[in-house]
CSV table of C-alpha atoms in Angstrom, one decimal:
chain,number,residue,atom,x,y,z
N,1,MET,CA,33.6,-22.0,92.4
N,2,THR,CA,34.4,-19.5,90.0
N,3,GLN,CA,35.0,-20.2,85.9
N,4,THR,CA,37.0,-19.4,83.4
N,5,ALA,CA,35.9,-19.0,80.4
N,6,ALA,CA,38.7,-19.7,77.6
N,7,LYS,CA,39.9,-16.9,74.6
N,8,PRO,CA,38.6,-18.9,72.1
N,9,GLN,CA,41.5,-18.5,69.4
N,10,ILE,CA,41.1,-17.0,66.0
N,11,GLU,CA,42.4,-19.9,63.2
N,12,THR,CA,45.0,-17.1,60.2
N,13,ALA,CA,44.6,-19.4,56.7
N,14,VAL,CA,47.7,-19.1,55.1
N,15,PRO,CA,47.2,-19.2,51.3
N,16,PRO,CA,49.1,-21.9,49.3
N,17,VAL,CA,52.2,-20.6,47.8
N,18,ILE,CA,51.9,-20.8,43.9
N,19,GLU,CA,55.0,-21.4,42.1
N,20,VAL,CA,55.5,-19.3,39.2
N,21,LEU,CA,57.7,-21.5,36.6
N,22,PRO,CA,60.1,-18.8,34.8
N,23,SER,CA,58.8,-18.9,31.1
N,24,GLN,CA,60.8,-20.4,28.5
N,25,GLU,CA,61.8,-17.4,26.5
N,26,VAL,CA,62.7,-18.6,22.5
N,27,PRO,CA,65.7,-16.7,21.6
N,28,PHE,CA,65.6,-13.9,18.7
N,29,GLU,CA,67.8,-15.3,16.7
N,30,GLU,CA,65.6,-18.3,16.2
N,31,ILE,CA,63.1,-16.5,15.6
N,32,ARG,CA,64.7,-15.3,12.8
N,33,GLU,CA,65.2,-18.8,11.2
N,34,ARG,CA,61.7,-19.6,11.4
N,35,GLN,CA,61.1,-16.5,9.8
N,36,ALA,CA,63.5,-17.0,7.0
N,37,LYS,CA,62.8,-21.0,6.4
N,38,LEU,CA,59.3,-20.2,5.5
N,39,LEU,CA,59.5,-17.4,3.4
N,40,ARG,CA,62.0,-19.2,1.8
N,41,LEU,CA,59.3,-22.3,1.3
N,42,LEU,CA,57.3,-20.2,0.3
N,43,TRP,CA,59.1,-18.0,-2.5
N,44,ASP,CA,60.3,-22.1,-4.3
N,45,PHE,CA,56.5,-22.5,-4.0
N,46,ARG,CA,56.2,-19.1,-5.9
N,47,ARG,CA,54.7,-20.2,-9.1
N,48,LEU,CA,52.6,-22.2,-7.3
N,49,LEU,CA,51.1,-19.3,-5.1
N,50,PHE,CA,50.9,-16.8,-8.1
N,51,ARG,CA,49.6,-19.9,-9.9
N,52,ALA,CA,46.7,-20.2,-7.5
N,53,ALA,CA,45.9,-16.1,-7.3
N,54,ALA,CA,46.2,-15.8,-11.3
N,55,ILE,CA,43.1,-18.9,-11.2
N,56,GLY,CA,41.3,-17.1,-8.1
N,57,LEU,CA,41.7,-13.6,-10.2
N,58,LEU,CA,39.8,-14.6,-13.7
N,59,ALA,CA,37.5,-17.0,-11.5
N,60,SER,CA,36.9,-14.2,-8.9
N,61,THR,CA,36.3,-11.4,-12.2
N,62,LEU,CA,33.8,-14.0,-14.4
N,63,VAL,CA,31.7,-14.4,-10.9
N,64,ALA,CA,31.2,-11.1,-10.8
N,65,PHE,CA,30.3,-10.1,-14.1
N,66,LEU,CA,28.0,-13.6,-14.1
N,67,ILE,CA,25.9,-11.8,-11.5
N,68,PRO,CA,23.3,-9.7,-12.6
N,69,LYS,CA,23.0,-6.1,-11.5
N,70,SER,CA,20.4,-4.8,-9.0
N,71,PHE,CA,19.6,-1.1,-8.8
N,72,THR,CA,18.2,0.9,-5.3
N,73,SER,CA,15.4,3.1,-5.7
N,74,THR,CA,14.8,5.2,-2.6
N,75,THR,CA,11.8,7.1,-1.2
N,76,GLN,CA,11.4,8.8,2.0
N,77,LEU,CA,8.5,10.5,4.2
N,78,MET,CA,8.2,12.8,6.2
N,79,PRO,CA,6.1,11.9,9.8
N,80,PRO,CA,2.8,12.9,9.8
N,81,ASP,CA,1.0,15.4,11.7
N,82,THR,CA,-0.5,13.9,14.5
N,83,GLN,CA,-4.2,16.6,14.8
N,84,SER,CA,-6.2,13.5,16.3
N,85,SER,CA,-7.9,14.7,19.7
N,86,SER,CA,-7.9,11.3,21.1
N,87,GLY,CA,-6.2,11.7,24.7
N,88,LEU,CA,-4.4,8.3,23.1
N,89,ALA,CA,-3.0,10.4,20.0
N,90,MET,CA,-1.8,12.9,22.8
N,91,MET,CA,-0.3,10.2,25.0
N,92,ALA,CA,1.7,9.4,21.6
N,93,ALA,CA,2.5,13.0,21.2
N,94,MET,CA,3.8,13.7,24.6
N,95,ALA,CA,5.6,10.6,24.2
N,96,ALA,CA,7.6,10.7,20.8
N,97,LYS,CA,8.5,14.6,22.1
N,98,VAL,CA,10.5,12.8,25.3
N,99,GLY,CA,14.0,12.5,24.5
N,100,GLY,CA,16.7,9.6,24.0
N,101,GLY,CA,14.6,6.0,24.4
N,102,LEU,CA,12.5,7.5,27.5
N,103,GLY,CA,10.2,8.5,25.3
N,104,SER,CA,10.0,4.9,23.1
N,105,VAL,CA,9.5,2.9,26.4
N,106,ALA,CA,6.4,5.3,28.1
N,107,GLY,CA,5.2,4.7,24.5
N,108,ASP,CA,5.7,0.9,24.4
N,109,LEU,CA,4.0,1.0,28.5
N,110,LEU,CA,1.2,3.2,27.1
N,111,GLY,CA,0.2,0.3,24.0
N,112,VAL,CA,0.7,3.6,21.5
N,113,LYS,CA,2.7,3.1,18.2
N,114,SER,CA,3.8,6.3,16.0
N,115,SER,CA,2.2,7.3,12.4
N,116,GLY,CA,5.3,5.6,11.3
N,117,ALA,CA,4.8,2.2,13.2
N,118,LEU,CA,1.2,1.8,11.5
N,119,PHE,CA,2.4,3.2,8.2
N,120,ILE,CA,4.9,0.6,8.1
N,121,GLY,CA,2.8,-2.1,9.5
N,122,VAL,CA,0.5,-1.1,6.6
N,123,LEU,CA,3.0,-1.7,3.9
N,124,ARG,CA,3.9,-4.8,4.9
N,125,SER,CA,-0.1,-5.8,4.9
N,126,GLN,CA,-0.8,-8.6,2.6
N,127,THR,CA,-3.2,-6.4,0.9
N,128,ALA,CA,-0.8,-3.7,0.0
N,129,GLU,CA,1.9,-6.7,-1.8
N,130,ASP,CA,-1.2,-8.2,-3.8
N,131,ARG,CA,-2.1,-5.1,-4.9
N,132,LEU,CA,1.6,-4.2,-6.0
N,133,ILE,CA,2.2,-7.9,-7.3
N,134,GLN,CA,-1.2,-8.0,-9.7
N,135,GLN,CA,-0.3,-4.0,-10.5
N,136,PHE,CA,3.4,-5.0,-11.7
N,137,ASP,CA,3.2,-9.0,-12.5
N,138,LEU,CA,5.2,-9.9,-10.2
N,139,ARG,CA,4.5,-13.7,-10.3
N,140,ARG,CA,6.2,-13.4,-14.3
N,141,VAL,CA,9.1,-10.4,-13.2
N,142,TYR,CA,10.2,-13.0,-10.4
N,143,GLY,CA,9.3,-16.2,-11.9
N,144,MET,CA,6.9,-17.5,-9.4
N,145,ARG,CA,3.7,-19.3,-9.8
N,146,LEU,CA,2.5,-18.8,-7.0
N,147,VAL,CA,1.0,-15.4,-5.1
N,148,VAL,CA,2.8,-16.1,-1.3
N,149,ASP,CA,6.3,-17.1,-3.5
N,150,ALA,CA,6.3,-13.6,-5.2
N,151,ARG,CA,5.2,-12.4,-2.4
N,152,THR,CA,8.0,-13.4,0.1
N,153,ARG,CA,10.4,-12.1,-2.7
N,154,LEU,CA,9.1,-9.2,-2.4
N,155,ASP,CA,9.6,-8.0,1.1
N,156,GLU,CA,12.6,-9.4,0.6
N,157,ASN,CA,13.6,-7.0,-2.0
N,158,THR,CA,11.7,-4.2,-0.2
N,159,SER,CA,13.3,-2.3,3.1
N,160,ILE,CA,11.1,-0.4,5.2
N,161,SER,CA,12.6,1.5,8.4
N,162,GLU,CA,11.7,4.2,10.3
N,163,ASP,CA,14.6,6.6,11.7
N,164,ARG,CA,13.5,6.7,15.8
N,165,LYS,CA,14.3,10.3,16.1
N,166,SER,CA,13.5,12.6,13.5
N,167,GLY,CA,10.2,9.5,12.5
N,168,ILE,CA,11.2,9.9,8.7
N,169,VAL,CA,10.0,6.3,6.8
N,170,THR,CA,12.9,4.8,4.6
N,171,ILE,CA,11.2,3.0,1.5
N,172,SER,CA,13.9,1.0,-0.7
N,173,VAL,CA,13.2,-1.4,-3.0
N,174,THR,CA,15.8,-3.2,-5.0
N,175,ASP,CA,15.1,-4.9,-8.7
N,176,HIS,CA,17.3,-5.4,-11.9
N,177,SER,CA,15.4,-3.1,-13.5
N,178,PRO,CA,16.2,0.5,-12.5
N,179,GLN,CA,12.2,1.6,-13.4
N,180,ARG,CA,10.4,-0.9,-11.9
N,181,ALA,CA,12.6,-0.3,-8.6
N,182,ALA,CA,11.3,3.7,-9.3
N,183,ALA,CA,7.5,2.6,-9.7
N,184,LEU,CA,7.6,0.1,-7.2
N,185,ALA,CA,8.2,2.7,-4.6
N,186,SER,CA,6.2,5.3,-6.0
N,187,ALA,CA,3.3,2.8,-5.9
N,188,TYR,CA,3.8,1.9,-2.2
N,189,VAL,CA,3.0,5.6,-1.2
N,190,ASP,CA,0.2,5.6,-3.5
N,191,GLN,CA,-1.0,2.2,-1.7
N,192,LEU,CA,0.3,3.7,1.6
N,193,ASN,CA,-2.5,7.1,0.7
N,194,SER,CA,-5.3,4.6,-0.7
N,195,LEU,CA,-5.3,1.7,2.7
N,196,VAL,CA,-4.9,5.2,4.6
N,197,SER,CA,-8.1,6.6,3.3
N,198,GLU,CA,-10.1,3.3,3.2
N,199,LEU,CA,-9.4,1.9,7.0
N,200,SER,CA,-9.7,5.1,8.4
N,201,THR,CA,-11.9,4.8,11.5
N,202,SER,CA,-12.0,8.3,12.2
N,203,SER,CA,-15.5,10.3,13.7
N,204,ALA,CA,-15.4,11.9,11.0
N,205,HIS,CA,-15.0,9.1,7.9
N,206,ARG,CA,-18.6,7.7,10.3
N,207,GLU,CA,-19.7,10.9,9.7
N,208,ARG,CA,-19.8,11.2,5.7
N,209,VAL,CA,-20.5,7.3,5.4
N,210,PHE,CA,-23.5,7.8,7.0
N,211,LEU,CA,-24.3,11.4,5.4
N,212,GLU,CA,-23.2,9.6,1.8
N,213,GLU,CA,-25.8,6.5,2.3
N,214,ARG,CA,-28.4,9.4,4.0
N,215,LEU,CA,-27.8,11.3,0.3
N,216,LYS,CA,-28.2,8.2,-2.0
N,217,VAL,CA,-32.0,7.9,0.2
N,218,ALA,CA,-33.0,11.6,-0.1
N,219,LYS,CA,-32.4,11.2,-3.9
N,220,GLN,CA,-34.4,8.9,-4.2
N,221,ASP,CA,-37.1,10.9,-2.3
N,222,LEU,CA,-36.5,13.5,-4.7
N,223,ASP,CA,-36.1,12.0,-7.5
N,224,TYR,CA,-40.0,10.8,-6.5
N,225,ALA,CA,-41.3,13.4,-5.5
N,226,SER,CA,-40.4,15.1,-8.1
N,227,ASN,CA,-41.6,13.1,-10.5
N,228,GLN,CA,-45.5,12.8,-9.0
N,229,LEU,CA,-45.5,16.5,-9.3
N,230,ALA,CA,-44.4,16.4,-12.0
N,231,GLN,CA,-47.1,13.8,-13.7
N,232,PHE,CA,-50.1,16.1,-11.4
N,233,SER,CA,-48.6,18.5,-13.3
N,234,SER,CA,-48.7,17.5,-16.5
N,235,LYS,CA,-52.0,15.1,-16.5
N,236,ASN,CA,-53.5,19.0,-15.2
N,237,ASN,CA,-52.0,21.3,-17.4
N,238,THR,CA,-50.9,23.4,-14.1
N,239,LEU,CA,-47.7,24.9,-13.8
N,240,ASP,CA,-48.3,27.8,-11.6
N,241,ILE,CA,-52.2,27.5,-9.4
N,242,GLN,CA,-51.9,30.8,-8.3
N,243,GLN,CA,-50.7,32.6,-11.6
N,244,GLU,CA,-53.4,30.9,-13.3
N,245,GLY,CA,-55.9,31.6,-11.2
N,246,LYS,CA,-55.1,35.5,-11.3
N,247,ALA,CA,-55.0,34.8,-15.6
N,248,MET,CA,-58.3,33.1,-15.6
N,249,LEU,CA,-60.5,35.3,-13.4
N,250,ASP,CA,-59.3,38.1,-15.4
N,251,ALA,CA,-59.9,36.4,-17.9
N,252,ALA,CA,-63.4,35.6,-16.9
N,253,GLY,CA,-63.5,39.0,-15.7
N,254,THR,CA,-62.7,40.4,-19.4
N,255,ILE,CA,-65.3,37.6,-21.1
N,256,ALA,CA,-68.1,38.9,-18.7
N,257,GLY,CA,-67.9,42.3,-19.5
N,258,GLU,CA,-67.5,41.8,-22.9
N,259,MET,CA,-71.4,39.8,-22.2
N,260,ILE,CA,-73.1,42.1,-20.5
N,261,ALA,CA,-71.9,45.1,-22.9
N,262,ALA,CA,-72.9,42.6,-25.9
N,263,GLN,CA,-76.8,41.9,-24.3
N,264,SER,CA,-77.1,45.7,-23.1
N,265,GLN,CA,-76.2,46.1,-27.3
N,266,LEU,CA,-79.1,43.5,-28.0
N,267,GLU,CA,-81.8,44.8,-25.9
N,268,GLY,CA,-82.0,47.8,-27.3
N,269,LEU,CA,-81.2,46.4,-31.0
N,270,ARG,CA,-84.3,44.4,-30.4
N,271,GLN,CA,-85.8,47.5,-29.4
N,272,ILE,CA,-85.8,48.6,-32.6
N,273,TYR,CA,-85.3,45.5,-35.1
N,274,THR,CA,-86.7,42.1,-34.9
N,275,ASP,CA,-84.7,39.1,-34.6
N,276,ASN,CA,-84.9,38.1,-37.7
N,277,ASN,CA,-82.2,41.1,-37.8
N,278,SER,CA,-78.7,40.5,-39.0
N,279,ARG,CA,-77.7,42.8,-36.5
N,280,VAL,CA,-80.1,41.0,-33.6
N,281,ARG,CA,-78.8,37.5,-34.9
N,282,SER,CA,-75.2,38.5,-35.0
N,283,LEU,CA,-75.3,39.6,-31.6
N,284,ASN,CA,-77.3,37.0,-30.6
N,285,ALA,CA,-74.7,34.5,-31.4
N,286,ARG,CA,-71.8,37.3,-29.7
N,287,VAL,CA,-73.8,37.1,-27.0
N,288,ALA,CA,-73.9,32.7,-26.8
N,289,GLU,CA,-70.2,32.5,-27.5
N,290,LEU,CA,-69.6,34.6,-25.2
N,291,ARG,CA,-72.2,32.6,-22.4
N,292,ARG,CA,-70.7,29.3,-23.6
N,293,GLN,CA,-66.7,30.8,-23.2
N,294,LEU,CA,-67.7,31.7,-19.6
N,295,GLU,CA,-68.9,28.5,-18.9
N,296,LYS,CA,-66.4,26.5,-19.9
N,297,LEU,CA,-64.0,28.7,-17.8
N,298,GLY,CA,-65.9,28.7,-14.8
N,299,GLY,CA,-66.7,24.7,-15.3
N,300,THR,CA,-70.5,24.7,-15.9
N,301,GLN,CA,-70.9,23.2,-19.0
N,302,GLY,CA,-72.2,20.4,-20.0
N,303,ASN,CA,-70.4,17.8,-21.6
N,304,GLY,CA,-71.6,17.6,-25.5
N,305,ALA,CA,-71.0,14.3,-25.5
N,306,THR,CA,-73.4,13.1,-22.7
N,307,GLY,CA,-75.5,16.1,-22.1
N,308,THR,CA,-74.5,16.6,-18.3
N,309,SER,CA,-73.4,18.9,-16.5
N,310,ALA,CA,-69.5,19.5,-15.6
N,311,SER,CA,-70.5,20.4,-11.8
N,312,THR,CA,-72.0,16.1,-10.9
N,313,ASP,CA,-68.4,15.1,-11.2
N,314,GLN,CA,-67.1,14.3,-7.9
N,315,PRO,CA,-64.9,16.6,-6.1
N,316,GLY,CA,-62.5,14.5,-4.8
N,317,ASP,CA,-60.7,13.7,-8.3
N,318,PRO,CA,-59.4,16.8,-9.6
N,319,SER,CA,-58.9,15.2,-13.3
N,320,THR,CA,-62.5,15.1,-14.0
N,321,ALA,CA,-62.2,19.0,-14.2
N,322,LYS,CA,-59.9,19.2,-17.1
N,323,ALA,CA,-61.0,21.5,-19.8
N,324,GLY,CA,-64.0,20.6,-19.7
N,325,GLY,CA,-65.1,21.3,-23.4
N,326,GLY,CA,-61.6,20.5,-24.7
N,327,LEU,CA,-59.4,23.5,-22.8
N,328,PRO,CA,-56.3,23.7,-22.8
N,329,TYR,CA,-56.3,24.9,-18.9
N,330,PRO,CA,-58.2,23.8,-16.1
N,331,THR,CA,-61.3,25.8,-14.8
N,332,ILE,CA,-62.1,28.0,-12.5
N,333,LYS,CA,-64.3,25.5,-10.1
N,334,SER,CA,-61.7,23.0,-10.3
N,335,LEU,CA,-58.9,25.4,-9.4
N,336,PRO,CA,-59.3,25.3,-5.1
N,337,LEU,CA,-59.4,21.5,-5.3
N,338,LEU,CA,-56.2,21.6,-8.0
N,339,GLY,CA,-54.6,23.9,-5.9
N,340,ALA,CA,-54.4,22.2,-2.4
N,341,LYS,CA,-52.7,18.8,-4.7
N,342,TYR,CA,-50.6,20.9,-6.1
N,343,ALA,CA,-49.8,21.8,-3.1
N,344,ASP,CA,-48.7,18.9,-1.9
N,345,PHE,CA,-46.7,17.6,-3.9
N,346,TYR,CA,-44.6,20.7,-4.7
N,347,ARG,CA,-44.3,21.0,-0.6
N,348,ARG,CA,-43.2,17.6,-0.9
N,349,ALA,CA,-41.2,17.6,-3.5
N,350,LYS,CA,-39.8,21.7,-2.0
N,351,ILE,CA,-38.7,19.4,1.3
N,352,GLN,CA,-37.4,16.7,-0.5
N,353,GLU,CA,-34.8,18.7,-2.3
N,354,THR,CA,-34.0,21.5,1.1
N,355,VAL,CA,-33.3,18.0,2.8
N,356,TYR,CA,-30.9,17.1,0.2
N,357,GLU,CA,-29.2,20.6,-0.5
N,358,LEU,CA,-28.7,20.2,3.2
N,359,LEU,CA,-27.5,16.6,3.6
N,360,THR,CA,-24.9,17.7,1.1
N,361,GLU,CA,-24.0,20.3,2.1
N,362,GLN,CA,-22.5,18.6,5.5
N,363,TYR,CA,-21.4,16.0,3.4
N,364,GLU,CA,-18.7,18.1,1.7
N,365,LEU,CA,-17.9,19.4,5.2
N,366,ALA,CA,-17.7,16.2,6.7
N,367,LYS,CA,-15.2,14.9,3.6
N,368,VAL,CA,-12.8,18.4,3.9
N,369,GLN,CA,-12.7,17.0,7.9
N,370,GLU,CA,-12.2,13.2,7.5
N,371,ALA,CA,-9.1,14.6,5.0
N,372,LYS,CA,-7.9,16.8,7.8
N,373,GLU,CA,-8.1,14.2,10.8
N,374,THR,CA,-6.7,11.2,7.9
N,375,PRO,CA,-2.6,11.6,8.2
N,376,SER,CA,-1.7,12.3,5.3
N,377,VAL,CA,2.0,10.6,3.7
N,378,LYS,CA,3.9,13.9,2.9
N,379,VAL,CA,6.9,13.0,0.6
N,380,LEU,CA,9.9,14.0,1.4
N,381,ASP,CA,12.2,12.4,-1.1
N,382,ARG,CA,10.7,11.3,-4.4
N,383,ALA,CA,11.8,7.7,-5.7
N,384,LYS,CA,13.6,8.2,-8.8
N,385,ILE,CA,15.2,5.7,-11.4
N,386,PRO,CA,18.8,4.9,-10.1
N,387,GLU,CA,21.9,5.5,-12.2
N,388,LYS,CA,24.3,3.5,-10.5
N,389,LYS,CA,24.3,-0.3,-9.1
N,390,SER,CA,23.4,-1.2,-6.1
N,391,PHE,CA,24.9,-5.1,-6.3
N,392,PRO,CA,27.0,-7.2,-7.1
N,393,PRO,CA,30.2,-5.2,-5.3
N,394,ARG,CA,32.6,-6.5,-8.5
N,395,LEU,CA,35.9,-5.1,-7.3
N,396,VAL,CA,35.2,-6.4,-3.5
N,397,ILE,CA,34.4,-9.9,-4.8
N,398,MET,CA,37.6,-9.7,-7.3
N,399,VAL,CA,39.8,-8.7,-4.2
N,400,LEU,CA,38.4,-11.7,-2.1
N,401,GLY,CA,37.9,-13.9,-4.3
N,402,THR,CA,42.1,-13.1,-5.0
N,403,PHE,CA,42.8,-13.2,-1.8
N,404,LEU,CA,40.9,-16.6,-1.1
N,405,ALA,CA,42.7,-18.3,-4.0
N,406,PHE,CA,46.1,-16.6,-2.1
N,407,ALA,CA,46.2,-18.1,0.8
N,408,VAL,CA,44.6,-21.2,0.5
N,409,PRO,CA,47.9,-22.6,-1.2
N,410,VAL,CA,49.7,-20.8,1.5
N,411,VAL,CA,48.0,-22.4,4.4
N,412,TRP,CA,48.4,-25.9,2.0
N,413,VAL,CA,51.8,-25.4,1.9
N,414,LEU,CA,52.8,-24.0,5.4
N,415,GLY,CA,51.0,-27.1,7.1
N,416,SER,CA,52.8,-29.9,4.5
N,417,ALA,CA,55.9,-28.6,5.8
N,418,ARG,CA,54.7,-28.7,9.4
N,419,TRP,CA,53.3,-31.9,8.8
N,420,GLU,CA,56.8,-33.1,7.4
N,421,GLU,CA,58.6,-31.6,10.5
N,422,THR,CA,56.3,-33.5,12.5
N,423,ASP,CA,57.9,-36.6,14.4
N,424,PRO,CA,56.5,-39.7,13.1
N,425,GLN,CA,56.4,-41.3,16.7
N,426,ASP,CA,54.1,-38.3,17.9
N,427,PRO,CA,50.7,-39.7,18.9
N,428,ARG,CA,49.2,-37.2,17.1
N,429,LYS,CA,50.7,-38.5,13.5
N,430,VAL,CA,49.8,-41.5,14.8
N,431,LEU,CA,46.6,-41.3,15.1
N,432,LEU,CA,45.3,-39.4,11.8
N,433,HIS,CA,47.3,-42.4,9.7
N,434,GLU,CA,45.2,-44.7,11.5
N,435,VAL,CA,42.0,-42.2,10.8
N,436,ALA,CA,43.5,-42.1,7.0
N,437,GLY,CA,43.6,-46.2,6.6
N,438,ALA,CA,40.0,-46.2,8.1
N,439,VAL,CA,38.9,-44.3,5.6
N,440,ARG,CA,41.0,-45.6,2.7
N,441,ALA,CA,39.6,-49.1,4.1
N,442,ARG,CA,35.6,-47.6,3.3
N,443,ILE,CA,36.7,-46.0,0.3
N,444,PRO,CA,37.3,-48.2,-3.0
N,445,TRP,CA,38.5,-46.1,-5.2
N,446,ALA,CA,40.7,-44.3,-2.8
N,447,HIS,CA,43.7,-47.6,-3.1
N,448,SER,CA,46.4,-47.0,-5.2
N,449,ASN,CA,46.4,-49.9,-8.3
N,450,GLY,CA,42.9,-51.5,-6.8
N,451,ALA,CA,44.9,-53.5,-4.3
N,452,SER,CA,43.1,-54.3,-1.2
N,453,PRO,CA,43.8,-52.5,1.7
N,454,ASN,CA,44.3,-56.0,3.6
N,455,GLY,CA,46.3,-57.5,0.8
N,456,ALA,CA,50.3,-57.6,0.1
N,457,GLY,CA,49.1,-54.3,-2.1
N,458,ALA,CA,48.5,-51.9,-0.1
N,459,ASP,CA,51.2,-52.6,2.3
N,460,ALA,CA,53.8,-53.1,-0.9
N,461,GLY,CA,51.7,-49.8,-2.0
N,462,ALA,CA,52.4,-47.8,1.5
N,463,ALA,CA,56.1,-48.6,1.4
N,464,GLY,CA,56.4,-47.3,-1.6
N,465,ARG,CA,54.5,-44.4,-0.9
N,466,THR,CA,56.6,-44.3,2.3
N,467,THR,CA,60.4,-44.0,0.1
N,468,GLY,CA,58.9,-41.8,-2.1
N,469,GLY,CA,58.3,-39.4,0.2
N,470,ALA,CA,61.4,-39.7,2.5
N,471,GLU,CA,63.2,-39.6,-1.1
N,472,GLU,CA,61.3,-36.4,-2.7
N,473,ASP,CA,62.5,-34.6,0.9
N,474,PHE,CA,66.0,-35.4,0.6
N,475,LEU,CA,66.1,-34.5,-2.0
N,476,ARG,CA,64.2,-31.6,-1.0
N,477,ASP,CA,66.8,-30.4,2.3
N,478,SER,CA,69.7,-31.2,-0.4
N,479,ASP,CA,68.3,-28.0,-2.5
N,480,LEU,CA,68.4,-26.1,0.1
N,481,LYS,CA,71.5,-26.8,1.4
N,482,ASP,CA,72.9,-26.1,-2.2
N,483,LYS,CA,71.3,-22.7,-2.3
């Protein structure tokens, strides 16, 4: 038994036939008649239209001249040089050099913004705006009591933008005073320089801050060491131990030589004369004086008040060897101890002086490096006092005011004519009459002669208005026919 498979029949959908109705063409003559009728209607109300246009011109002129003038001062900043060696800055620079929108998209994906965007953010910050408000007393100028309101007004009067292609930042400030507008635009640049320097987070900035603090400590240590050296030198009458020691040894040698010569001469005179001889006594006194001076220089002379020897002084206190007999210089005996103490104080002062000099040199280098790494603001066009006002556009206001004052009565005349031509039985006209009646019923002062909307007075008034309107239409049609 064989089975035959029946082939499926493909049903073809027949699209519905859309009957295109012939469009009703309006005859050209009828169009011309309508246009002529509208133009004649406007010509009949030409006095009203001209009067409205004149009133609009006067009103717009008055408004245009009553609006206070505003002046706009503009300054342009060059894009900063990207000298930072960090990876993000390099990626930002590479992304900025890519042409078209690909560079900005790459920079946004990397999370890196250009320095121009950073500058705009700094200029829009509350810190910069508050400083400008305080500098120019803008609360009094804008008539604002709160700083927040003055900041909002300043933000509205300031336009800051960046050209995505060239990177030039444009700052425009609008104010009623041209001098204040130019001063505000220049002050924005000054505040930008100040804030960028204060908020710099580069390595050179951190190094400069560290060196600045370290310099303060080094200066205090240097002053303390120098003060100790000066007090020690003043207390012990020491200026230069080496030179003083050499001079004292030379003086001691000279005095010793003179004393030996005097003693030799004295011995020779004693062999000839007695001790009562004047020459012997004089030479003996000279030898005693030379021996006393030599003992003073050596520090071995006894104190005149106590009779004790200076050699019994404590060796650890160099001040006891100071001028044993009232001398203005230290003794030879105290020179080693004074030299050790003086060398210690001098070494400390010299070390602190060297440290201070090195830190000062590094501090100056860090300042130079910070200035290189800090994005500097380069002014392309400085803010100048504007010569022409930027607002209001008086001619535009006068033209627009006159046009609106002329267009409103034109629309009113054409709309009234269209309304009169509409069939009274038109549902739209009937609906509008019902809405108007409901509104009049809700507004008492809208009724004529104070009649109630539900009373006979309202019906009579409506009838009178209908009759009056019909009479006006009739007279208008008669005038048109006569013309």
